[in-house]
Short mmCIF file of C-alpha atoms in Angstrom, two decimals:
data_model
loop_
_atom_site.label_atom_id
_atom_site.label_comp_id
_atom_site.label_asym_id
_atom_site.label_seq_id
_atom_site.Cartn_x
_atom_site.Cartn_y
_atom_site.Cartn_z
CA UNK E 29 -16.55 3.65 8.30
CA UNK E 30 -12.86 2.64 9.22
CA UNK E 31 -12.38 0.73 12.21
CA UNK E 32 -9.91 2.28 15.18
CA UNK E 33 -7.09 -0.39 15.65
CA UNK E 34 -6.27 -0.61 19.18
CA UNK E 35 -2.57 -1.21 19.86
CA UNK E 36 -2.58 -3.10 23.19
CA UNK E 37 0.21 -2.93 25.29
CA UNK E 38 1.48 -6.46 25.13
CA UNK E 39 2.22 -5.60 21.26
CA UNK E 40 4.49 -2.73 22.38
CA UNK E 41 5.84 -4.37 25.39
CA UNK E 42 9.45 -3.56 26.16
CA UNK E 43 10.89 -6.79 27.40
CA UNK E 44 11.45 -10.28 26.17
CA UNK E 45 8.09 -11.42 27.78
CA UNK E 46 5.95 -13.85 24.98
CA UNK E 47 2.18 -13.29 25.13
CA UNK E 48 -0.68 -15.58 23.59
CA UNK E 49 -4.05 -15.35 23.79
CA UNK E 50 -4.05 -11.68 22.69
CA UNK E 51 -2.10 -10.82 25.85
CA UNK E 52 -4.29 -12.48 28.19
CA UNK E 53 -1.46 -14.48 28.80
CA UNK E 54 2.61 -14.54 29.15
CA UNK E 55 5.94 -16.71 29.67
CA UNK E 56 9.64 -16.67 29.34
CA UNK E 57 11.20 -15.90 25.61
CA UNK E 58 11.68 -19.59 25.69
CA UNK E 59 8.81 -21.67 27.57
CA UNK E 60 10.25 -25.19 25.98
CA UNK E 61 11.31 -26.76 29.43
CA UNK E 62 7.55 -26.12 30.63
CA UNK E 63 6.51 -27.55 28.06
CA UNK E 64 8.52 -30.60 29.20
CA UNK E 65 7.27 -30.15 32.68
CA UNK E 66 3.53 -30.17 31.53
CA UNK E 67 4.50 -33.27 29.23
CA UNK E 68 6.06 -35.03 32.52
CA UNK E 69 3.44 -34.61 34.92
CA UNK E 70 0.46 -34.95 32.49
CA UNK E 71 2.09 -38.12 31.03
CA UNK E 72 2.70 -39.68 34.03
CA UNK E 73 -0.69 -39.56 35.43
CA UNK E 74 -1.93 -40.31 32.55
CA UNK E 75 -0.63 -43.37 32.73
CA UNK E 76 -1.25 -43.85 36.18
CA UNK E 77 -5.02 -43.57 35.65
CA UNK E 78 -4.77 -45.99 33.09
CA UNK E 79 -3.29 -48.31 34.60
CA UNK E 80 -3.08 -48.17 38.33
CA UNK E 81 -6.07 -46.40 38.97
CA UNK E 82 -8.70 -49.45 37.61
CA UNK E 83 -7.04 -51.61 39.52
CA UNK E 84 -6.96 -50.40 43.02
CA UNK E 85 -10.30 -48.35 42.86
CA UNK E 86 -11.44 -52.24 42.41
CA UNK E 87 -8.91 -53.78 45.14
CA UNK E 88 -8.14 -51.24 47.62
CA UNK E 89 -11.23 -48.08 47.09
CA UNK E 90 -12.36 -46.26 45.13
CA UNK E 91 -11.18 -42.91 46.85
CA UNK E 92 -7.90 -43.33 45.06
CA UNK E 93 -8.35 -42.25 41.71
CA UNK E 94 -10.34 -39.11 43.52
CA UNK E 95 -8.29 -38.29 45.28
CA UNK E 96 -5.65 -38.89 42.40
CA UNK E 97 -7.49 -36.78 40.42
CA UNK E 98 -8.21 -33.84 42.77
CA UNK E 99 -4.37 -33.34 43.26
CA UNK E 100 -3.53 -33.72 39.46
CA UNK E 101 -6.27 -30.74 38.92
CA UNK E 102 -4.77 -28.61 41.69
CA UNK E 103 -0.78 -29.23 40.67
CA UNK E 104 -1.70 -28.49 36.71
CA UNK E 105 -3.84 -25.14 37.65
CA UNK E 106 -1.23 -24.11 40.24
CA UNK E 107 1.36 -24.50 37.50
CA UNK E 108 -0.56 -22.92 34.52
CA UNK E 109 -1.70 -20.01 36.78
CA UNK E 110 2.54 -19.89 38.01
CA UNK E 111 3.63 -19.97 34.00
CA UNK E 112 1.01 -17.96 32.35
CA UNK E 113 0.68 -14.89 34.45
CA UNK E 114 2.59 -12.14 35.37
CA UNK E 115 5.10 -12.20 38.15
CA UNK E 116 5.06 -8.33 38.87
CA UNK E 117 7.04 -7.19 36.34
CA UNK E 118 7.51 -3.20 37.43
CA UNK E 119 7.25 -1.38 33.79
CA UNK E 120 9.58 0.54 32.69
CA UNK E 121 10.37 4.30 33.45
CA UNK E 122 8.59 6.03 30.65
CA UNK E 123 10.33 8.41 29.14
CA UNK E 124 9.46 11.76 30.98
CA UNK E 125 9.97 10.09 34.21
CA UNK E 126 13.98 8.84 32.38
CA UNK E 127 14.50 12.26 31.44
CA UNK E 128 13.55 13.85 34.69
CA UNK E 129 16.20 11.38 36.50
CA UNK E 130 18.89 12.09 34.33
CA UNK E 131 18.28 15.89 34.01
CA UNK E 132 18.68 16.28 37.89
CA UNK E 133 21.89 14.87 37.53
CA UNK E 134 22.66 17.60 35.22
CA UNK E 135 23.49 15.47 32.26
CA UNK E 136 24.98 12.44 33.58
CA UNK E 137 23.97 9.51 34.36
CA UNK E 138 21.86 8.83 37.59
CA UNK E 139 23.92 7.15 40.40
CA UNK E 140 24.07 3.84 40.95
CA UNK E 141 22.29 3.69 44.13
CA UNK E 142 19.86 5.71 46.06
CA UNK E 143 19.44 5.67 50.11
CA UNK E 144 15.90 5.52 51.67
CA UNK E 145 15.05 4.82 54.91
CA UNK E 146 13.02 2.06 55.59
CA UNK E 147 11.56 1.75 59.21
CA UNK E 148 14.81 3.97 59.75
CA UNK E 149 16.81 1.40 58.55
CA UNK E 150 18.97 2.69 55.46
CA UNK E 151 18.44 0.67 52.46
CA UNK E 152 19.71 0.85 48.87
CA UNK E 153 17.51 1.43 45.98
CA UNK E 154 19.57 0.00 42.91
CA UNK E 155 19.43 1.95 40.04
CA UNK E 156 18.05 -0.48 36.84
CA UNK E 157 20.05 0.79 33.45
CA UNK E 158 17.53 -0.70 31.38
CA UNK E 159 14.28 0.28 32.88
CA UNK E 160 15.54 3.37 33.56
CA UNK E 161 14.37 3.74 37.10
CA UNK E 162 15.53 3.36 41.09
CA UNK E 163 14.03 -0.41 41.66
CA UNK E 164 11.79 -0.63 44.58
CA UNK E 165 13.12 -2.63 47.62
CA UNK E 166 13.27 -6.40 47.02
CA UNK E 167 13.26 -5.82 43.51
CA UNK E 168 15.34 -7.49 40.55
CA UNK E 169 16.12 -7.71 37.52
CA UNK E 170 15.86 -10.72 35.06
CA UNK E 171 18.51 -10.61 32.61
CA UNK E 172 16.13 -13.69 30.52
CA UNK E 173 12.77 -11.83 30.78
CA UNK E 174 14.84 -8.77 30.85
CA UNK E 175 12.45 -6.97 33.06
CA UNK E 176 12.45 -5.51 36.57
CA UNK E 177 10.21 -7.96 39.03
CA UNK E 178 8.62 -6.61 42.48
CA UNK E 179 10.19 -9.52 45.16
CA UNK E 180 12.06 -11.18 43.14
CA UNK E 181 12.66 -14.50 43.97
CA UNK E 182 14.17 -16.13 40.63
CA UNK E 183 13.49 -17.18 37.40
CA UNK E 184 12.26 -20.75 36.69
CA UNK E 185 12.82 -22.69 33.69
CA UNK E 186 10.67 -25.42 34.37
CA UNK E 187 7.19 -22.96 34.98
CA UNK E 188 8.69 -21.04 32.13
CA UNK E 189 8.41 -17.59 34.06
CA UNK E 190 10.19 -15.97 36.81
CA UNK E 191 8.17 -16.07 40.16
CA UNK E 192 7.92 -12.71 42.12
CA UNK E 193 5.77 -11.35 43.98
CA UNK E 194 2.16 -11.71 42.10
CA UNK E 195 2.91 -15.49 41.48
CA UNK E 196 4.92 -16.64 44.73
CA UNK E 197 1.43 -17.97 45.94
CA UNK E 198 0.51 -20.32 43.00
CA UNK E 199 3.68 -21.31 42.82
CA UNK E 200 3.92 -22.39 46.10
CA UNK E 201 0.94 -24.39 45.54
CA UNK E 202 2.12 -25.76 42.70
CA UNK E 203 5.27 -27.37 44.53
CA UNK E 204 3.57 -28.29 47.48
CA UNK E 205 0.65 -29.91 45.57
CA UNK E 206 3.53 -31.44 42.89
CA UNK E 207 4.86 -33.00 45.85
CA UNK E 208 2.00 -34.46 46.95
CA UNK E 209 1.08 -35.88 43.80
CA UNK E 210 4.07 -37.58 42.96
CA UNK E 211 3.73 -38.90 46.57
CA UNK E 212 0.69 -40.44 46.01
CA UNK E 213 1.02 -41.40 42.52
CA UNK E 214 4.75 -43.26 43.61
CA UNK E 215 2.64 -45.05 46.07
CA UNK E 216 -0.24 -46.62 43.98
CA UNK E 217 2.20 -47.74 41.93
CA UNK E 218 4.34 -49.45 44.00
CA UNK E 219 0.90 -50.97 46.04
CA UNK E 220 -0.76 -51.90 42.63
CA UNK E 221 2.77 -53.70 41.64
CA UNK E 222 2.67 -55.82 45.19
CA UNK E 223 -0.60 -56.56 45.01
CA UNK E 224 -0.37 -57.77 41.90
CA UNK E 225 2.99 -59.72 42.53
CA UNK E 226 0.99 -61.30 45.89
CA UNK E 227 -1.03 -63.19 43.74
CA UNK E 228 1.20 -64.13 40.64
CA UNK E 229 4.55 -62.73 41.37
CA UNK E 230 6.93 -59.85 40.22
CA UNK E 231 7.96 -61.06 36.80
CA UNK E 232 4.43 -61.36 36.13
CA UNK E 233 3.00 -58.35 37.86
CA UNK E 234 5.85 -56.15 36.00
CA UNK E 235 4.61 -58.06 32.63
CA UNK E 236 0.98 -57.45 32.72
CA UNK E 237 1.81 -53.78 34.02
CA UNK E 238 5.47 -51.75 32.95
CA UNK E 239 3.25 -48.92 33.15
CA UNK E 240 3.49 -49.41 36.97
CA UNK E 241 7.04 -49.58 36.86
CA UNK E 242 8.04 -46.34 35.10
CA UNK E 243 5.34 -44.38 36.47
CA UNK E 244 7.17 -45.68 40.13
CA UNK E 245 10.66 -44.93 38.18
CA UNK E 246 9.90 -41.21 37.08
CA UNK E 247 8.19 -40.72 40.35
CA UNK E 248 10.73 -41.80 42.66
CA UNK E 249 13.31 -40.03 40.54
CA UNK E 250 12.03 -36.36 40.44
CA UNK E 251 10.09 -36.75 44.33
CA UNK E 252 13.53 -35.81 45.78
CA UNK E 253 14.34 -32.80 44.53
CA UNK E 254 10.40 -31.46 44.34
CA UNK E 255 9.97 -32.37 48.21
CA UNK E 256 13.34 -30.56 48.45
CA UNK E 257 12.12 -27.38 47.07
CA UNK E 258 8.59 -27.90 48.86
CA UNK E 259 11.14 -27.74 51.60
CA UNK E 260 13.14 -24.91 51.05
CA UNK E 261 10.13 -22.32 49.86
CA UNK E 262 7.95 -23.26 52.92
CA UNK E 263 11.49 -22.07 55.03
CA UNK E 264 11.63 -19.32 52.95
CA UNK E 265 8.13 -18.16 52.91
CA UNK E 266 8.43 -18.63 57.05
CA UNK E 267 11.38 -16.24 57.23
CA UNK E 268 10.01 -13.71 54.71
CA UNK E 269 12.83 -13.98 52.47
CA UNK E 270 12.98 -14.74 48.81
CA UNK E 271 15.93 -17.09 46.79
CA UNK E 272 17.47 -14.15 45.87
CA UNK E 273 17.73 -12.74 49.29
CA UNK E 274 18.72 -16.33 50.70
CA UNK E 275 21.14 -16.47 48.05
CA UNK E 276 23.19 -13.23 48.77
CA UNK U 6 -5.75 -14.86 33.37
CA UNK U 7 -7.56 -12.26 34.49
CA UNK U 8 -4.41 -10.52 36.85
CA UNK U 9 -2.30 -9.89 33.44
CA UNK U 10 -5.19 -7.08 32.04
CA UNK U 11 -3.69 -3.92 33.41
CA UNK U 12 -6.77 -1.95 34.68
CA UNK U 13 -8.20 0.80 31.90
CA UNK U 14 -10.34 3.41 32.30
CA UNK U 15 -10.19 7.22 31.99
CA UNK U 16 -7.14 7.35 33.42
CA UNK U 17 -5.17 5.25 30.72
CA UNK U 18 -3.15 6.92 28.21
CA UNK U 19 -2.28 4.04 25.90
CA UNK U 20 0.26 3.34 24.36
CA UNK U 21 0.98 7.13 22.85
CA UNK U 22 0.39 10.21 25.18
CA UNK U 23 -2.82 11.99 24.32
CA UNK U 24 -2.07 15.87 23.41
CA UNK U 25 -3.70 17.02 26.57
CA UNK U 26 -1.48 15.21 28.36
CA UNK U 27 1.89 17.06 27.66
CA UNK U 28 2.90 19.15 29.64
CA UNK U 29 5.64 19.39 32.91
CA UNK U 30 5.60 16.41 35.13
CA UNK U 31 6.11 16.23 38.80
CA UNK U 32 6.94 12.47 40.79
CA UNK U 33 5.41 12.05 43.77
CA UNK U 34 7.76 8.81 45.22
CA UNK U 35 6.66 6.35 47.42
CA UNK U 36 6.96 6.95 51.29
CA UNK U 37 9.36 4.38 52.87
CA UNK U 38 9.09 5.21 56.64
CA UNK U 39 7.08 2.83 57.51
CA UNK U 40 7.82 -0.60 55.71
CA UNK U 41 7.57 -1.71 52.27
CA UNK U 42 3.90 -1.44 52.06
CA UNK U 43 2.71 1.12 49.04
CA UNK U 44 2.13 4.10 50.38
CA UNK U 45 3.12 8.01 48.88
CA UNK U 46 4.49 10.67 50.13
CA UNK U 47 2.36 13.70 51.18
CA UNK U 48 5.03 16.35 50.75
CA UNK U 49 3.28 19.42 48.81
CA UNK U 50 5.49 20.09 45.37
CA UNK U 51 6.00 23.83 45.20
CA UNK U 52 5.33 23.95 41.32
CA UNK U 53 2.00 22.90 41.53
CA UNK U 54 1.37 25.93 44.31
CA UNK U 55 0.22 28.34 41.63
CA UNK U 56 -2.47 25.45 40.61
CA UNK U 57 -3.89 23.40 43.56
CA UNK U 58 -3.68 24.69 47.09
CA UNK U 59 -2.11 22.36 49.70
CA UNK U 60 -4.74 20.80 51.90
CA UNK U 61 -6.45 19.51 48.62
CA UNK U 62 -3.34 17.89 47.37
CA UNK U 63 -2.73 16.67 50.52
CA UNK U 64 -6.36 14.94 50.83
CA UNK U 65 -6.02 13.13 47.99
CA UNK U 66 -2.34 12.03 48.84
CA UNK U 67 -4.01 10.49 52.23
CA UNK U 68 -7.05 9.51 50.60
CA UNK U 69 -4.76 7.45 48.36
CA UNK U 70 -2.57 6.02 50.83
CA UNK U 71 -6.00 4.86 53.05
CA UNK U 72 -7.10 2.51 49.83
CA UNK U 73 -4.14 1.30 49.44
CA UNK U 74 -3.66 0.35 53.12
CA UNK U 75 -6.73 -1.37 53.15
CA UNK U 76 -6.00 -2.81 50.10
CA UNK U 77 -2.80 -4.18 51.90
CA UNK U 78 -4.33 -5.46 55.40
CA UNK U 79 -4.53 -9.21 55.66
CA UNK U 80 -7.55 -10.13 57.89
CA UNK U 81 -9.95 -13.06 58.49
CA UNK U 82 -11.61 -12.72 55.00
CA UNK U 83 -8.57 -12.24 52.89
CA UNK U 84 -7.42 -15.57 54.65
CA UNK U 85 -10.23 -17.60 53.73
CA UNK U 86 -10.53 -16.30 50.13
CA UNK U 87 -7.54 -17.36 49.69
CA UNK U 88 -7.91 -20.59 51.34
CA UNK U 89 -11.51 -20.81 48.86
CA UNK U 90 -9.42 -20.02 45.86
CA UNK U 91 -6.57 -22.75 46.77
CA UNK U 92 -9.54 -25.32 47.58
CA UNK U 93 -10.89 -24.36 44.36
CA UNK U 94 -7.59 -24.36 42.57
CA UNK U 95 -7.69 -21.16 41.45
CA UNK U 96 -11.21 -21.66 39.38
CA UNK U 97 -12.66 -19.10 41.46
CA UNK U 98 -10.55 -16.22 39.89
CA UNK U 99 -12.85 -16.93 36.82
CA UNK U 100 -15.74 -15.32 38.64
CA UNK U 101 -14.29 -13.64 41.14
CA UNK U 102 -11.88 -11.08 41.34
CA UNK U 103 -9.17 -10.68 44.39
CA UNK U 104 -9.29 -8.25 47.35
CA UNK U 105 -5.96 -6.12 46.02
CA UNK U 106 -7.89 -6.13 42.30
CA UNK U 107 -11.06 -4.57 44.02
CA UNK U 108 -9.04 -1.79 45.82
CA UNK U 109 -7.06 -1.28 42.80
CA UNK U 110 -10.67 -0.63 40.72
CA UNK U 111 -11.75 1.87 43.80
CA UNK U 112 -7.94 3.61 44.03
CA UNK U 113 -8.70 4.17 39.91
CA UNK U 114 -12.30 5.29 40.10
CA UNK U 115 -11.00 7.55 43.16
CA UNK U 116 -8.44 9.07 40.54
CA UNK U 117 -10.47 9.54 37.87
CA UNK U 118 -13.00 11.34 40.29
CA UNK U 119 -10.66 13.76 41.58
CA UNK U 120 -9.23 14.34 38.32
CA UNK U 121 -12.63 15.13 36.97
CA UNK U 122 -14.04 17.06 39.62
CA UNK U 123 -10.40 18.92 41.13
CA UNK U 124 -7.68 18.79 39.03
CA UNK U 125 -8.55 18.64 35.77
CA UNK U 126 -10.36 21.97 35.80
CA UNK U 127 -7.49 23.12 37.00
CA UNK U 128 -5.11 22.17 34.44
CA UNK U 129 -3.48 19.77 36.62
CA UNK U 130 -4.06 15.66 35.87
CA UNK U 131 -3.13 12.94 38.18
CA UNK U 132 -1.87 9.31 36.41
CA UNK U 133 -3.06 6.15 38.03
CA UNK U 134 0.25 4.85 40.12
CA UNK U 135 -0.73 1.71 39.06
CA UNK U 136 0.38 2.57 35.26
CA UNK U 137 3.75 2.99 36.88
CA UNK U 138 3.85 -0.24 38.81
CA UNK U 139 3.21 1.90 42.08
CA UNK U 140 6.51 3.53 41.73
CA UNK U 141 5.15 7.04 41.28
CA UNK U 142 2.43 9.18 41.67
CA UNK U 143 2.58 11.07 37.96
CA UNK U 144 1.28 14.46 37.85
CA UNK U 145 1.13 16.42 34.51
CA UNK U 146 0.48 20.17 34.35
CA UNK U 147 -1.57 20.32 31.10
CA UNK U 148 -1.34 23.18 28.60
CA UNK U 149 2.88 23.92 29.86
CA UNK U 150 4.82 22.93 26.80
CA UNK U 151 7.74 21.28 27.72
CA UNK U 152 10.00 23.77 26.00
CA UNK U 153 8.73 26.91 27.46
CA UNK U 154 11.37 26.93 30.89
CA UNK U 155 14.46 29.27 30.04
CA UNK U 156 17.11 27.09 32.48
CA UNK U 157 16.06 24.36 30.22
CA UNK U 158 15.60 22.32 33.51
CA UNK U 159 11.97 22.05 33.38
CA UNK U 160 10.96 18.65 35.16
CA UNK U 161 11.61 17.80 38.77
CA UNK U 162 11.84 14.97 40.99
CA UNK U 163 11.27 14.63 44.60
CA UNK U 164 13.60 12.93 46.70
CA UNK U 165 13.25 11.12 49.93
#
């Protein structure tokens, strides 16, 4: 008896979207600068439970590399959640609903923008020439992904995936939690570096642990700009707005 | 990740139309008036007057637009599962499906349902919106060959 093939619809997909796992799940056309980000944050803790963690569950409690843990566990399932799942991408017009669009403009092309009212407010409905279709409001298109996305609110390389609407909230999470983390983990290295300098000073305390000292280096380094985004995405998601919108 | 499987069922047509399904199709856009929030219009298309008669349509228009309110309305249990599933870093989405997935699964079975028991019979079928990233409400009249109209116009649109 011959077996039916299924085609799933990841295989036939129209956009630049790559999907693993038999399309359970999906990133960017080029996910390398996640990768980094994974490498970054997974490295750095890694190191940070090896070497700050033993000694200041010892010295200070053992609560820290819990609580170390707990946010490491939230930032990396935040992130994969943000990176491997689908922002909202609208699909494409098929090709009945294309035809009917073009066919009542008698033969040309549609126009580039249609007026709705919203609330009795006019707004413009943008007209997408590759998906063929009037985008919804607070929709945009990706020119990398090359796909519509419902709330658009831009495409990041470091999660590998744009964020829209269907991601904004683990996203979120992932920067807020990202900024605790590197919060915390900054600050158990700099106390496990005193503490250790107390008793035999910093030469020494730097010697027996450079672990400490790059783990406090990369932290203190990307903190800035991640509490600066925390920042920025808890105005945003206050005002309702999304980059794009803030942008224009 | 269970939010990239694009729900299946009856209503799905794959990734090539099934025969049945040919035929002229009417749009049914989304209704603006009142926000952002999904939600179709009710306005009766005049080809499908030969086929379905109006209050039926418009049932299943409302009917439609009711799930996906309530799919929509943020309320005390919504909050906390998704204060559970940020707790639980997202682990619970193993077991568990969201609120929006759940009314999604009823707005499908609804479809199916009507299409089985109302429009089908009738020649008419009615495509998930979700299949259209809940742009449009798709409606095919089965059994019309595209080819048949003489002013070689023979889909139609609805504007707002």
């Amino acid at each position: 008896m011959a077996s039916r093939r299924v085609t799933r619809k990841w295989e036939v997909f129209a956009g630049r979207n790559r999907f693993w796992c038999d399309g359970r799940l999906m990133t960017a056309p080029h996910p390398g600068v996640f990768l980094l980000t994974l490498a970054l944050i997974c490295g750095t803790c890694a190191l940070h439970f090896a070497f700050d963690c033993p000694f200041l569950a010892v010295r200070v409690s053992a609560a820290v590399p819990a609580v170390g843990a707990a946010l490491f566990v939230l930032t990396l399932a935040a992130l994969l959640r943000t990176a491997l799942s689908d922002p909202g991408i609208i699909p494409r017009a098929a090709t009945a609903e294309a035809a009917a669009l073009e066919a009542a403009e008698a033969g040309r092309p549609p126009p580039r923008a249609r007026e709705v009212l919203v609330r009795g407010r006019p707004v413009k409905l943008k007209y997408c020439f590759t998906c063929k279709m009037f985008r919804p409001p607070r929709a945009s298109h990706c020119s990398l992904c090359d796909n519509c996305v419902d709330r658009f609110d831009h495409h990041c390389p470091w999660v590998g995936n744009c964020v829209g609407k269907r991601n904004y909230r683990s996203f979120y999470t992932f920067v807020v939690s990202l900024s605790f983390l590197a919060v915390f983990v900054f600050a158990c290295a700099v106390t496990h570096l005193a503490l250790a300098a107390r008793g035999a000073g910093v030469a020494a305390a730097l010697h027996a642990s450079p672990a400490s000292a790059l783990v406090a280096a990369v932290c203190f380094l990307s903190v800035w700009s991640v509490l600066g985004l925390a920042g920025f995405h808890t105005y945003l998601a206050s005002t309702d707005q999304t980059t794009n919108e803030d942008v224009d | 990740m269970a939010n990239n499987r694009i729900p299946s069922g009856p209503n799905t047509p794959g990734s090539q139309q099934t025969p049945t399904q040919q035929g002229i199709k009417i749009f049914i856009q989304r209704d603006y008036s009142e926000g952002t929030a999904v939600k179709f219009q009710t306005r009766f298309p005049p080809e499908l007057e030969e086929r379905i008669d109006r209050q039926t349509f418009e049932h299943t228009i409302e009917r439609l637009n009711e799930h996906f309110e309530m799919a929509e309305t943020a309320d005390c249990s919504t909050y906390c599962e998704g204060c559970l599933a940020c707790l639980t870093a997202y682990f619970i989405y193993i077991c568990t499906e969201t609120h929006y997935e759940k009314h999604l699964r009823k707005v499908s079975k609804f479809i199916a349902t009507q299409n089985e028991r109302v429009y089908n019979p009738r020649g008419v079928h009615i495509t998930d919106p979700i299949l259209r990233g809940l742009r449009v409400i798709e409606i095919t009249m089965i059994d019309v060959p595209n080819c048949q109209s003489p002013t070689g116009n023979n889909t139609s649109i609805r504007h707002t």
